Coordinates of C-alpha atoms in Angstrom, one line a residue:
Chain A
M20 CA 9.9 9.8 -26.1
N21 CA 8.7 9.5 -22.5
K22 CA 11.5 9.1 -19.9
I23 CA 11.0 6.2 -17.4
L24 CA 13.2 6.4 -14.3
I25 CA 13.6 3.1 -12.5
I26 CA 14.5 2.9 -9.0
E27 CA 15.0 -0.7 -8.1
D28 CA 18.1 -2.2 -5.9
D29 CA 18.0 -5.9 -7.4
E30 CA 20.5 -5.7 -10.4
K31 CA 19.0 -8.3 -12.7
I32 CA 15.3 -6.7 -12.5
R33 CA 16.7 -3.4 -13.2
K34 CA 18.8 -4.4 -16.2
E35 CA 15.8 -6.5 -17.6
L36 CA 13.2 -3.9 -16.9
E37 CA 15.3 -1.1 -18.7
N38 CA 15.7 -3.6 -21.5
F39 CA 12.2 -4.2 -21.8
L40 CA 10.8 -0.6 -21.5
N41 CA 13.5 0.7 -24.2
R42 CA 12.0 -1.9 -26.5
N43 CA 8.7 -0.9 -25.9
G44 CA 9.2 2.7 -27.1
Y45 CA 10.3 4.3 -24.0
N46 CA 13.2 5.9 -22.9
A47 CA 14.1 4.2 -19.7
K48 CA 16.9 4.7 -17.3
A49 CA 17.7 3.0 -14.1
L50 CA 19.8 4.6 -11.0
N51 CA 22.2 2.6 -9.6
R52 CA 23.1 4.8 -6.6
F53 CA 20.8 5.1 -3.7
N54 CA 22.3 7.5 -1.2
N55 CA 20.9 10.6 -2.6
L56 CA 17.6 9.4 -4.2
V57 CA 15.2 12.4 -3.9
E58 CA 17.6 14.9 -5.5
D59 CA 18.8 12.5 -8.1
I60 CA 15.2 11.7 -9.0
I61 CA 14.5 15.5 -9.0
N62 CA 17.3 16.2 -11.1
E63 CA 16.5 13.3 -13.9
K64 CA 13.3 15.2 -14.9
A65 CA 11.6 12.0 -15.9
D66 CA 8.0 11.6 -17.3
L67 CA 7.3 8.5 -14.8
V68 CA 9.2 7.0 -11.9
L69 CA 9.3 3.3 -11.1
L70 CA 10.1 3.2 -7.2
D71 CA 10.9 0.3 -5.4
I72 CA 9.9 0.0 -1.7
N73 CA 12.7 -1.7 0.1
L74 CA 15.8 0.1 -1.0
P75 CA 19.2 0.4 0.7
Y76 CA 20.0 3.4 2.8
V77 CA 16.0 4.8 2.7
D78 CA 12.6 3.4 2.4
G79 CA 10.6 4.1 -0.6
E80 CA 7.7 5.2 1.0
F81 CA 9.7 7.9 2.6
V82 CA 11.3 9.0 -0.9
L83 CA 7.9 9.2 -2.1
K84 CA 7.0 11.6 0.7
E85 CA 9.8 13.9 0.1
I86 CA 9.7 13.9 -3.9
R87 CA 5.9 14.7 -3.1
K88 CA 6.8 17.9 -1.5
I89 CA 8.5 18.9 -4.7
S90 CA 7.5 17.4 -7.6
N91 CA 4.0 16.0 -8.9
V92 CA 5.9 13.2 -11.6
P93 CA 3.7 10.3 -11.7
I94 CA 5.1 7.5 -9.6
I95 CA 4.3 3.8 -9.6
M96 CA 5.2 1.8 -6.3
V97 CA 6.6 -1.6 -7.0
T98 CA 6.9 -3.8 -4.1
S99 CA 7.3 -7.4 -2.9
R100 CA 5.6 -6.7 0.3
D101 CA 2.0 -7.7 -0.4
N102 CA -0.5 -6.2 2.2
E103 CA -3.2 -3.8 2.3
M104 CA -1.4 -1.5 4.5
D105 CA 1.7 -0.5 2.8
E106 CA -0.6 -0.1 -0.2
L107 CA -2.6 2.4 1.9
I108 CA 0.5 4.2 3.0
S109 CA 1.8 4.5 -0.3
L110 CA -1.4 5.9 -1.8
N111 CA -2.0 8.2 0.8
Y112 CA 1.6 9.6 0.3
G113 CA 0.8 10.4 -3.2
A114 CA 1.8 7.3 -5.1
D115 CA -0.2 7.1 -8.3
Q116 CA -0.2 3.2 -8.8
Y117 CA 0.9 0.3 -6.5
V118 CA 2.2 -2.9 -8.1
T119 CA 3.3 -5.9 -6.3
K120 CA 6.3 -8.3 -7.3
P121 CA 6.1 -10.7 -9.2
Y122 CA 4.0 -8.3 -11.5
N123 CA 2.7 -9.0 -14.9
I124 CA 4.6 -7.2 -17.1
Q125 CA 2.1 -6.4 -19.6
I126 CA 0.1 -5.0 -17.1
L127 CA 2.7 -2.7 -15.9
L128 CA 3.1 -1.4 -19.4
A129 CA -0.5 -0.9 -19.5
K130 CA -0.5 1.4 -16.2
I131 CA 2.5 3.2 -17.4
S132 CA 0.9 4.2 -20.8
V133 CA -2.2 5.1 -18.8
L134 CA -0.4 7.2 -16.5
L135 CA 1.5 9.0 -19.1
K136 CA -1.2 9.8 -21.2
R137 CA -3.3 11.2 -18.2
N138 CA -0.2 13.4 -17.7
Q139 CA 0.6 14.6 -21.2
S140 CA 0.3 18.2 -22.2
A141 CA -2.9 18.7 -24.6
G142 CA -2.2 18.9 -28.3
I143 CA 0.2 15.9 -28.7
N144 CA -1.9 13.3 -29.7
Q145 CA 0.0 9.8 -29.1
D146 CA -2.9 7.8 -30.0
K147 CA -2.4 8.3 -33.6
I148 CA 0.0 5.7 -34.7
D149 CA 1.0 6.0 -38.4
C150 CA 1.7 2.7 -39.9
K151 CA 2.6 3.7 -43.4
D152 CA -0.2 2.3 -45.2
F153 CA -2.7 3.4 -42.7
I154 CA -3.2 5.2 -39.3
L155 CA -4.5 3.7 -36.2
N156 CA -6.4 6.0 -33.9
R157 CA -6.6 4.2 -30.6
S158 CA -8.4 7.1 -28.7
K159 CA -11.3 7.1 -31.5
S160 CA -11.1 3.6 -32.2
I161 CA -10.8 3.9 -36.0
I162 CA -8.3 3.1 -38.7
E163 CA -8.0 5.7 -41.5
K164 CA -6.6 5.2 -45.0
D165 CA -6.6 8.4 -47.1
D166 CA -10.3 9.6 -46.9
L167 CA -11.7 6.1 -45.7
K168 CA -12.1 5.3 -42.2
V169 CA -13.7 2.3 -40.4
E170 CA -14.6 1.8 -37.0
L171 CA -13.3 -0.9 -35.1
T172 CA -14.5 -2.6 -31.7
K173 CA -12.2 -2.5 -28.7
N174 CA -11.1 -6.5 -29.4
E175 CA -10.1 -5.7 -32.7
I176 CA -8.1 -2.5 -31.9
S177 CA -6.1 -4.3 -29.3
I178 CA -5.5 -7.4 -32.0
L179 CA -4.5 -4.9 -34.5
Y180 CA -2.5 -2.7 -32.3
F181 CA -0.6 -6.3 -30.8
L182 CA 0.2 -7.0 -34.5
I183 CA 1.6 -3.7 -35.3
L184 CA 3.8 -3.9 -32.4
H185 CA 5.2 -7.1 -33.8
R186 CA 5.2 -6.0 -37.3
A187 CA 6.6 -8.6 -39.8
T188 CA 6.9 -11.1 -37.4
I189 CA 4.9 -14.3 -36.8
V190 CA 2.4 -13.8 -34.0
P191 CA 1.4 -16.9 -32.4
R192 CA -2.4 -17.0 -31.5
E193 CA -1.7 -17.9 -27.9
D194 CA 0.1 -14.3 -27.6
I195 CA -2.6 -12.6 -28.8
I196 CA -4.8 -14.0 -26.7
K197 CA -2.8 -13.6 -23.7
Y198 CA -2.4 -10.0 -24.7
L199 CA -6.1 -9.4 -24.7
W200 CA -6.5 -11.1 -21.7
D201 CA -4.1 -8.9 -19.9
S202 CA -6.2 -6.0 -21.1
E203 CA -9.0 -7.7 -19.6
Y204 CA -10.8 -9.3 -22.5
F205 CA -11.2 -12.6 -21.7
I206 CA -11.7 -14.2 -25.2
D207 CA -11.0 -17.6 -26.1
D208 CA -9.7 -19.3 -29.4
N209 CA -13.0 -19.4 -31.2
T210 CA -13.6 -15.8 -30.5
L211 CA -10.3 -14.9 -31.9
T212 CA -11.1 -16.4 -35.2
V213 CA -14.3 -14.5 -35.5
N214 CA -12.7 -11.2 -34.2
M215 CA -9.8 -12.0 -36.9
K216 CA -12.4 -12.6 -39.7
R217 CA -14.3 -9.4 -39.0
L218 CA -11.1 -7.2 -38.4
R219 CA -10.1 -8.5 -41.9
G220 CA -13.6 -7.8 -43.4
K221 CA -13.3 -4.1 -42.0
L222 CA -9.5 -3.7 -43.2
E223 CA -10.9 -4.8 -46.7
E224 CA -13.6 -2.1 -46.5
I225 CA -11.0 0.5 -46.7
G226 CA -8.9 -1.2 -49.1
L227 CA -6.5 -3.2 -47.2
N228 CA -6.5 -6.5 -48.7
D229 CA -4.5 -9.4 -47.3
I230 CA -2.3 -7.1 -45.0
I231 CA -2.6 -9.9 -42.4
E232 CA -1.3 -13.1 -43.3
T233 CA -2.4 -16.6 -41.8
K234 CA 0.5 -18.8 -41.2
R235 CA -0.8 -22.1 -40.9
G236 CA 0.0 -23.7 -37.5
Q237 CA 2.1 -20.8 -36.6
G238 CA -0.1 -17.6 -36.1
Y239 CA -0.5 -14.3 -38.1
M240 CA 1.6 -11.7 -39.4
L241 CA 0.9 -8.4 -40.4
K242 CA 2.7 -7.3 -43.6
Chain B
M103 CA -20.2 -28.0 48.5
N104 CA -22.2 -30.6 50.1
F105 CA -23.0 -30.9 54.0
F106 CA -22.4 -34.6 54.2
S107 CA -19.1 -34.5 52.8
Y108 CA -18.2 -31.5 55.0
L109 CA -19.2 -33.6 57.7
K110 CA -16.9 -36.4 56.6
D111 CA -14.1 -33.9 56.6
K112 CA -14.6 -32.9 60.2
L113 CA -15.0 -36.9 61.4
L114 CA -11.9 -36.6 63.6
L115 CA -13.4 -33.7 65.2
I116 CA -16.9 -35.1 65.8
V117 CA -15.3 -38.4 67.3
L118 CA -13.0 -36.5 69.8
S119 CA -15.5 -34.0 70.7
M120 CA -18.1 -37.0 71.7
F121 CA -15.1 -38.5 73.4
S122 CA -14.7 -35.5 75.5
A123 CA -18.2 -35.3 76.6
I124 CA -18.6 -38.7 77.4
S125 CA -15.2 -38.8 79.4
I126 CA -16.2 -35.8 81.3
E127 CA -19.6 -37.4 82.2
I128 CA -17.8 -40.7 83.4
L129 CA -15.6 -38.5 85.2
L130 CA -18.5 -36.6 87.1
I131 CA -20.1 -39.9 88.2
P132 CA -18.4 -40.5 91.6
Y133 CA -19.2 -36.8 92.7
D134 CA -22.8 -37.1 92.9
I135 CA -23.6 -33.9 91.2
N136 CA -26.8 -32.6 90.1
I137 CA -28.5 -34.2 86.9
I138 CA -29.3 -30.7 85.6
V139 CA -25.8 -29.4 85.7
R140 CA -24.6 -32.5 84.4
L141 CA -26.9 -32.1 81.4
Y142 CA -25.9 -28.7 80.7
I143 CA -22.4 -29.5 80.5
L144 CA -23.1 -31.9 78.1
F145 CA -25.4 -29.5 76.2
S146 CA -22.8 -26.6 76.3
I147 CA -20.2 -28.9 74.8
F148 CA -22.5 -30.1 71.9
F149 CA -23.8 -26.5 71.4
A150 CA -20.2 -25.0 71.1
F151 CA -19.3 -27.7 68.6
I152 CA -22.4 -27.6 66.4
V153 CA -22.6 -23.9 66.2
G154 CA -18.8 -23.8 65.4
I155 CA -19.2 -26.3 62.7
L156 CA -22.2 -24.9 61.0
V157 CA -20.8 -21.4 61.1
E158 CA -17.5 -22.6 59.4
Y159 CA -19.3 -25.0 57.0
F160 CA -21.6 -22.0 55.6
I161 CA -18.6 -19.3 55.3
K162 CA -16.8 -22.1 53.2
R163 CA -19.7 -23.0 51.4
N164 CA -20.7 -19.7 50.3
Y165 CA -17.0 -18.7 49.3
Y166 CA -16.5 -22.2 47.4
N167 CA -20.0 -21.8 45.6
D168 CA -19.4 -18.5 44.5
L169 CA -15.9 -19.5 43.1
N170 CA -17.6 -22.1 41.1
I171 CA -20.1 -19.8 39.7
K172 CA -17.3 -17.3 38.6
L173 CA -15.5 -20.4 37.0
N174 CA -18.4 -21.7 35.2
E175 CA -19.1 -18.1 33.9
L176 CA -15.7 -17.3 32.7
K177 CA -14.6 -17.9 29.1
D178 CA -10.9 -18.2 29.8
K179 CA -10.6 -20.4 32.6
Y180 CA -7.1 -19.5 33.3
L181 CA -7.8 -16.0 34.6
I182 CA -9.8 -17.3 37.5
S183 CA -6.7 -16.5 40.0
E184 CA -8.1 -12.6 39.1
L185 CA -11.4 -13.2 40.2
I186 CA -10.8 -15.1 43.7
D187 CA -11.6 -13.1 46.7
I188 CA -9.0 -13.2 49.4
P189 CA -10.9 -15.1 52.2
D190 CA -10.2 -15.0 55.9
F191 CA -9.5 -18.7 56.4
C192 CA -6.1 -19.9 55.6
E193 CA -6.9 -22.7 53.3
G194 CA -8.3 -20.3 50.8
K195 CA -5.6 -17.8 51.1
I196 CA -3.3 -20.9 50.1
L197 CA -5.6 -21.6 47.3
K198 CA -5.6 -18.2 46.1
G199 CA -1.7 -18.3 46.0
V200 CA -1.3 -21.4 44.3
V201 CA -3.8 -20.5 41.5
E202 CA -2.3 -17.1 41.2
E203 CA 1.4 -18.8 40.8
A204 CA 0.1 -21.5 38.5
G205 CA -1.6 -19.2 36.4
K206 CA 1.5 -16.6 36.0
S207 CA 3.7 -19.7 35.0
M208 CA 1.6 -20.9 32.4
L209 CA 1.2 -17.5 30.9
E210 CA 4.9 -17.1 30.8
N211 CA 4.9 -20.5 29.2
V212 CA 2.3 -19.7 26.5
N213 CA 4.1 -16.5 25.8
V214 CA 7.3 -18.4 24.9
Y215 CA 5.4 -20.1 22.3
K216 CA 3.8 -17.0 21.0
H217 CA 6.7 -15.3 20.7
L218 CA 8.3 -18.2 19.0
Q219 CA 5.2 -18.4 16.5
D220 CA 5.2 -14.6 15.5
D221 CA 9.2 -14.8 15.0
Y222 CA 8.4 -17.6 12.8
K223 CA 5.5 -15.9 11.0
E224 CA 7.8 -12.7 10.5
Y225 CA 10.6 -15.2 9.2
I226 CA 8.3 -16.8 6.6
E227 CA 6.9 -13.3 5.3
L228 CA 10.5 -11.9 4.8
W229 CA 11.3 -15.0 3.4
I230 CA 8.4 -14.8 0.9
H231 CA 9.1 -11.4 -0.1
E232 CA 13.1 -12.2 -0.6
I233 CA 11.9 -15.2 -3.1
K234 CA 9.7 -13.0 -5.1
I235 CA 12.6 -10.9 -6.2
P236 CA 14.2 -13.7 -8.3
I237 CA 10.7 -14.9 -9.4
S238 CA 10.4 -11.5 -10.7
A239 CA 13.9 -11.2 -12.2
S240 CA 13.2 -14.6 -13.9
K241 CA 9.9 -13.7 -15.6
M242 CA 11.3 -10.5 -16.6
I243 CA 14.2 -12.4 -18.4
I244 CA 11.8 -14.6 -19.8
E245 CA 9.5 -11.2 -21.1
N246 CA 12.8 -10.5 -22.9
N247 CA 13.7 -13.7 -24.2
K248 CA 10.5 -15.1 -25.5
T249 CA 10.9 -18.9 -27.0
S250 CA 9.0 -22.3 -26.5
V251 CA 11.3 -23.3 -23.8
T252 CA 11.2 -20.1 -21.6
K253 CA 7.3 -20.1 -22.1
S254 CA 7.2 -23.4 -20.6
I255 CA 9.4 -22.3 -17.6
D256 CA 7.2 -19.2 -17.1
E257 CA 4.4 -21.6 -16.5
E258 CA 6.6 -23.5 -13.8
L259 CA 7.0 -20.1 -12.6
D260 CA 3.5 -19.5 -12.2
K261 CA 3.3 -22.6 -9.8
I262 CA 6.2 -21.4 -7.9
E263 CA 4.3 -18.3 -7.2
N264 CA 1.4 -19.5 -6.1
Y265 CA 3.0 -22.2 -3.5
T266 CA 4.8 -19.3 -2.3
E267 CA 1.5 -17.4 -1.9
Q268 CA -0.3 -20.2 -0.3
A269 CA 2.6 -20.1 2.4
L270 CA 2.2 -16.6 2.7
Y271 CA -1.4 -16.9 3.4
Y272 CA -1.1 -19.9 5.7
A273 CA 1.2 -17.9 7.9
R274 CA -1.2 -15.3 7.9
S275 CA -4.1 -17.3 8.7
N276 CA -2.6 -18.8 11.9
T277 CA -1.9 -15.6 13.8
A278 CA -4.7 -13.8 15.9
E279 CA -3.7 -10.3 15.0
K280 CA -5.6 -8.6 12.0
D281 CA -3.4 -8.8 8.7
Y282 CA -6.4 -7.6 6.6
L283 CA -8.3 -4.6 6.0
I284 CA -12.1 -4.8 5.2
K285 CA -13.2 -2.0 2.7
K286 CA -15.8 -1.3 -0.3
Y287 CA -14.4 -3.2 -3.2
N288 CA -15.8 -3.7 -6.8
L289 CA -16.6 -7.6 -7.1
K290 CA -15.4 -7.4 -10.8
E291 CA -11.9 -6.0 -10.0
I292 CA -11.4 -8.7 -7.5
I293 CA -12.2 -11.7 -10.1
N294 CA -10.2 -9.9 -12.9
Q295 CA -7.1 -9.9 -10.6
A296 CA -7.5 -13.5 -9.7
I297 CA -8.2 -14.4 -13.5
L298 CA -5.0 -12.6 -14.6
K299 CA -3.0 -14.8 -12.4
N300 CA -3.9 -17.7 -14.5
T301 CA -3.7 -16.0 -18.1
N302 CA -1.0 -18.7 -19.2
S303 CA -3.1 -21.6 -18.0
F304 CA -6.3 -20.4 -19.6
V305 CA -4.7 -19.9 -22.7
N306 CA -2.5 -22.9 -22.9
S307 CA -5.1 -25.2 -21.9
K308 CA -7.5 -23.5 -24.2
I309 CA -10.2 -23.2 -21.5
S310 CA -12.9 -20.8 -22.2
L311 CA -14.2 -18.3 -19.8
E312 CA -17.7 -16.6 -19.3
M313 CA -18.2 -13.9 -16.9
N314 CA -21.6 -12.1 -16.5
D315 CA -22.2 -9.0 -15.0
L316 CA -20.1 -8.8 -12.2
D317 CA -20.3 -5.1 -11.3
I318 CA -21.2 -4.6 -7.4
E319 CA -19.7 -3.5 -4.5
V320 CA -18.8 -5.8 -1.7
Y321 CA -17.1 -5.4 1.8
T322 CA -13.9 -7.5 1.8
D323 CA -10.1 -7.3 2.1
S324 CA -9.3 -7.4 -1.6
K325 CA -5.9 -9.1 -1.4
W326 CA -7.4 -11.9 0.5
S327 CA -10.4 -12.4 -1.7
V328 CA -8.2 -12.4 -5.1
F329 CA -5.9 -15.2 -3.2
I330 CA -9.3 -17.3 -2.4
V331 CA -11.0 -16.7 -5.8
N332 CA -7.5 -17.7 -7.3
Q333 CA -7.5 -21.0 -5.5
I334 CA -10.9 -22.1 -6.7
I335 CA -10.1 -21.0 -10.1
Q336 CA -7.0 -22.9 -10.2
N337 CA -8.9 -26.1 -8.8
S338 CA -11.2 -25.6 -11.9
I339 CA -8.3 -25.4 -14.0
K340 CA -6.3 -28.2 -12.4
Y341 CA -9.6 -30.7 -12.7
S342 CA -9.8 -30.6 -16.6
S343 CA -12.3 -28.1 -17.0
R344 CA -13.2 -26.7 -20.7
K345 CA -15.1 -23.8 -19.7
I346 CA -15.5 -21.8 -16.4
T347 CA -18.6 -19.8 -16.0
I348 CA -18.4 -16.8 -13.1
F349 CA -21.9 -15.1 -12.3
K350 CA -23.2 -13.5 -9.3
K351 CA -26.9 -12.9 -7.6
E352 CA -27.8 -10.4 -5.4
L353 CA -29.6 -11.3 -2.3
K354 CA -30.8 -8.9 0.3
E355 CA -27.8 -9.1 2.5
N356 CA -25.5 -10.8 0.5
V357 CA -23.8 -11.1 -2.9
V358 CA -23.2 -14.6 -4.0
L359 CA -20.5 -15.3 -6.2
Y360 CA -20.8 -18.5 -8.3
I361 CA -17.7 -20.1 -9.9
K362 CA -19.0 -22.9 -12.2
D363 CA -17.0 -25.7 -14.2
D364 CA -17.5 -28.6 -16.1
G365 CA -14.5 -30.5 -14.6
L366 CA -14.3 -33.8 -13.2
G367 CA -16.5 -33.0 -10.2
I368 CA -16.1 -33.9 -6.8
S369 CA -17.7 -37.5 -5.6
K370 CA -20.5 -37.2 -3.0
G371 CA -18.4 -39.0 -0.6
D372 CA -15.6 -36.6 -0.9
L373 CA -17.6 -33.6 -0.9
D374 CA -18.3 -33.3 3.2
R375 CA -14.6 -33.5 3.4
V376 CA -12.8 -31.0 1.1
F377 CA -12.3 -28.2 3.5
E378 CA -10.1 -30.5 5.8
K379 CA -6.6 -30.0 5.9
G380 CA -4.8 -32.5 4.0
F381 CA -7.9 -33.9 2.6
T382 CA -7.1 -35.1 -1.0
G383 CA -9.6 -37.6 -2.1
E384 CA -10.0 -39.6 -5.2
N385 CA -9.3 -36.5 -7.5
G386 CA -6.1 -35.8 -5.7
R387 CA -5.2 -39.5 -6.2
I388 CA -5.4 -39.2 -10.1
I389 CA -2.0 -39.3 -11.9
G390 CA -0.7 -36.0 -12.5
K391 CA -3.2 -34.1 -10.3
K392 CA -1.3 -34.0 -7.5
S393 CA -3.3 -32.6 -4.6
T394 CA -2.0 -31.1 -1.5
G395 CA -5.0 -30.7 0.6
I396 CA -4.2 -27.2 1.5
G397 CA -6.0 -25.0 -0.9
L398 CA -9.8 -25.1 0.0
Y399 CA -8.9 -25.9 3.6
L400 CA -6.9 -22.3 3.7
C401 CA -9.7 -20.9 1.6
K402 CA -12.5 -21.8 4.2
K403 CA -10.2 -20.5 7.2
L404 CA -9.6 -17.1 5.5
C405 CA -13.2 -16.9 4.8
D406 CA -14.1 -17.6 8.2
K407 CA -11.9 -14.8 9.3
L408 CA -13.3 -12.3 7.0
R409 CA -16.8 -13.5 7.5
I410 CA -17.4 -14.7 4.3
G411 CA -19.5 -17.9 3.4
L412 CA -18.0 -20.7 1.4
Q413 CA -20.1 -23.4 -0.1
I414 CA -19.4 -26.2 -2.5
S415 CA -21.5 -28.6 -4.6
S416 CA -20.7 -31.0 -7.4
K417 CA -21.8 -34.0 -9.2
K418 CA -19.0 -36.3 -10.2
G419 CA -18.5 -36.1 -14.0
E420 CA -20.6 -33.1 -14.5
G421 CA -18.7 -30.2 -12.8
T422 CA -18.2 -28.2 -9.4
E423 CA -20.1 -24.8 -8.4
V424 CA -18.3 -22.8 -5.7
R425 CA -20.2 -20.2 -4.0
I426 CA -18.6 -17.3 -2.3
I427 CA -21.0 -15.2 -0.3
F428 CA -19.7 -11.8 0.5
P429 CA -21.7 -9.5 2.9
K430 CA -23.1 -6.4 1.3
G431 CA -23.4 -4.3 4.6
S432 CA -20.5 -2.7 6.3
Y433 CA -21.0 -4.2 9.7
T434 CA -17.5 -5.7 9.9
S435 CA -15.9 -2.7 8.4
F436 CA -14.0 0.3 10.1
S437 CA -13.3 2.6 7.1
K438 CA -15.0 3.6 4.1

């Protein structure tokens, strides 16, 4: 499990973010003292750092600069300062990403996953998700069951992935659409119906009949 | 400076010198002096008088004409004191002193207000950064506790976020200093960022979106442009569109971005005034469509600063088309 270090001075955001990341399959840890940040961050040996710019004692940009002298750990700068200059300074100091508050949490999640993937050592295929009755391979965009496999479009992969994340619960249609939008697939209600139909068809091709249930007026559920 | 008005100023001198010439002539009558001597005396008095007056006239005329020309050519007229030559005559010296003093005092006065405005802008920016933290925290809490109630609060938070953003750009649009940085950006990224701010509205109101081929590079400031595009999209959503279409046309010097909707549209009479501050028009008075008259005004102002064109056309009941014209060249940029 990837370890994500959260450096954030607002207590509520810190707690909620930690909570959210933990629920989404990461091992999140938040630091709550800021007087010896550079050393503390290095000692934590995290896979990724979320670093706020406005911090007590020191400036986040300064911390970033100091860390970069020693370590190449992926760093996402998080800030409520919203101007081009700050962004440029951060990127020049070696930040990998720059996110402004209030951020769209799904997008933050996507950025984290992209950065981690880029930094992951070869050999471990993070993209293969074993879903008991089938295997979802996101990087090849296929699903496999026994010897059978079928190729999915990007939209279909995203829909299926979202259903897997919320397995055995009812997922409202709007939630699926919003998730796709956050991945920059701007589909509407009708397109979702079409995509859903095709996805079911493809699942049936490899013998997965009726694993997606329609809950009338509520949404879909992956059994 | 006109010669007659100058003579009028010298009326007292003229009368007095005529009086002195006449009185000398009268005084000389009993002494039976040669007519030539008498004429000579008369002549020398008038000669001295006329030459004196003409010389003074030409000196002053040159000086004041020069001053007028400089004043006319100067853009910031209050700087005239810097351009006044120090003249030889004392009226001019007084004038220069007075103008210099007045200019200085005015600059000091203006600086007081400039300082106040900078101060206020600084405070607004700080305040907006502060308010974003509780907004972020609330959004995160909602993300961790999704129910129909919190989803509805989430939509309201989007509105709060939008209003704070408007205030931030309003503060930025009013100061002379540059708060933006023009670079090369991909148009599609700008549009995507603006659209993502409105995911909730799009999905909840079931509005469909069509985007065609927006992969092109333009020169602009990305944050400002995202704000502008976001305002336009929000208007489309607000005024009951079912479908929003976004596409571009490439011209020789520009890229024109089209944002088209099939919403309420704007009546002909209102169309010319949509960029006016505080103008709400017919649509603004529809119940439930509260309009502040700030959004488009601010867009236009920011566009002007970035040298981006902004045009709008519409037909009542059919929809609205907004065109944003980005420069393709780099003449406004200083960094790659």
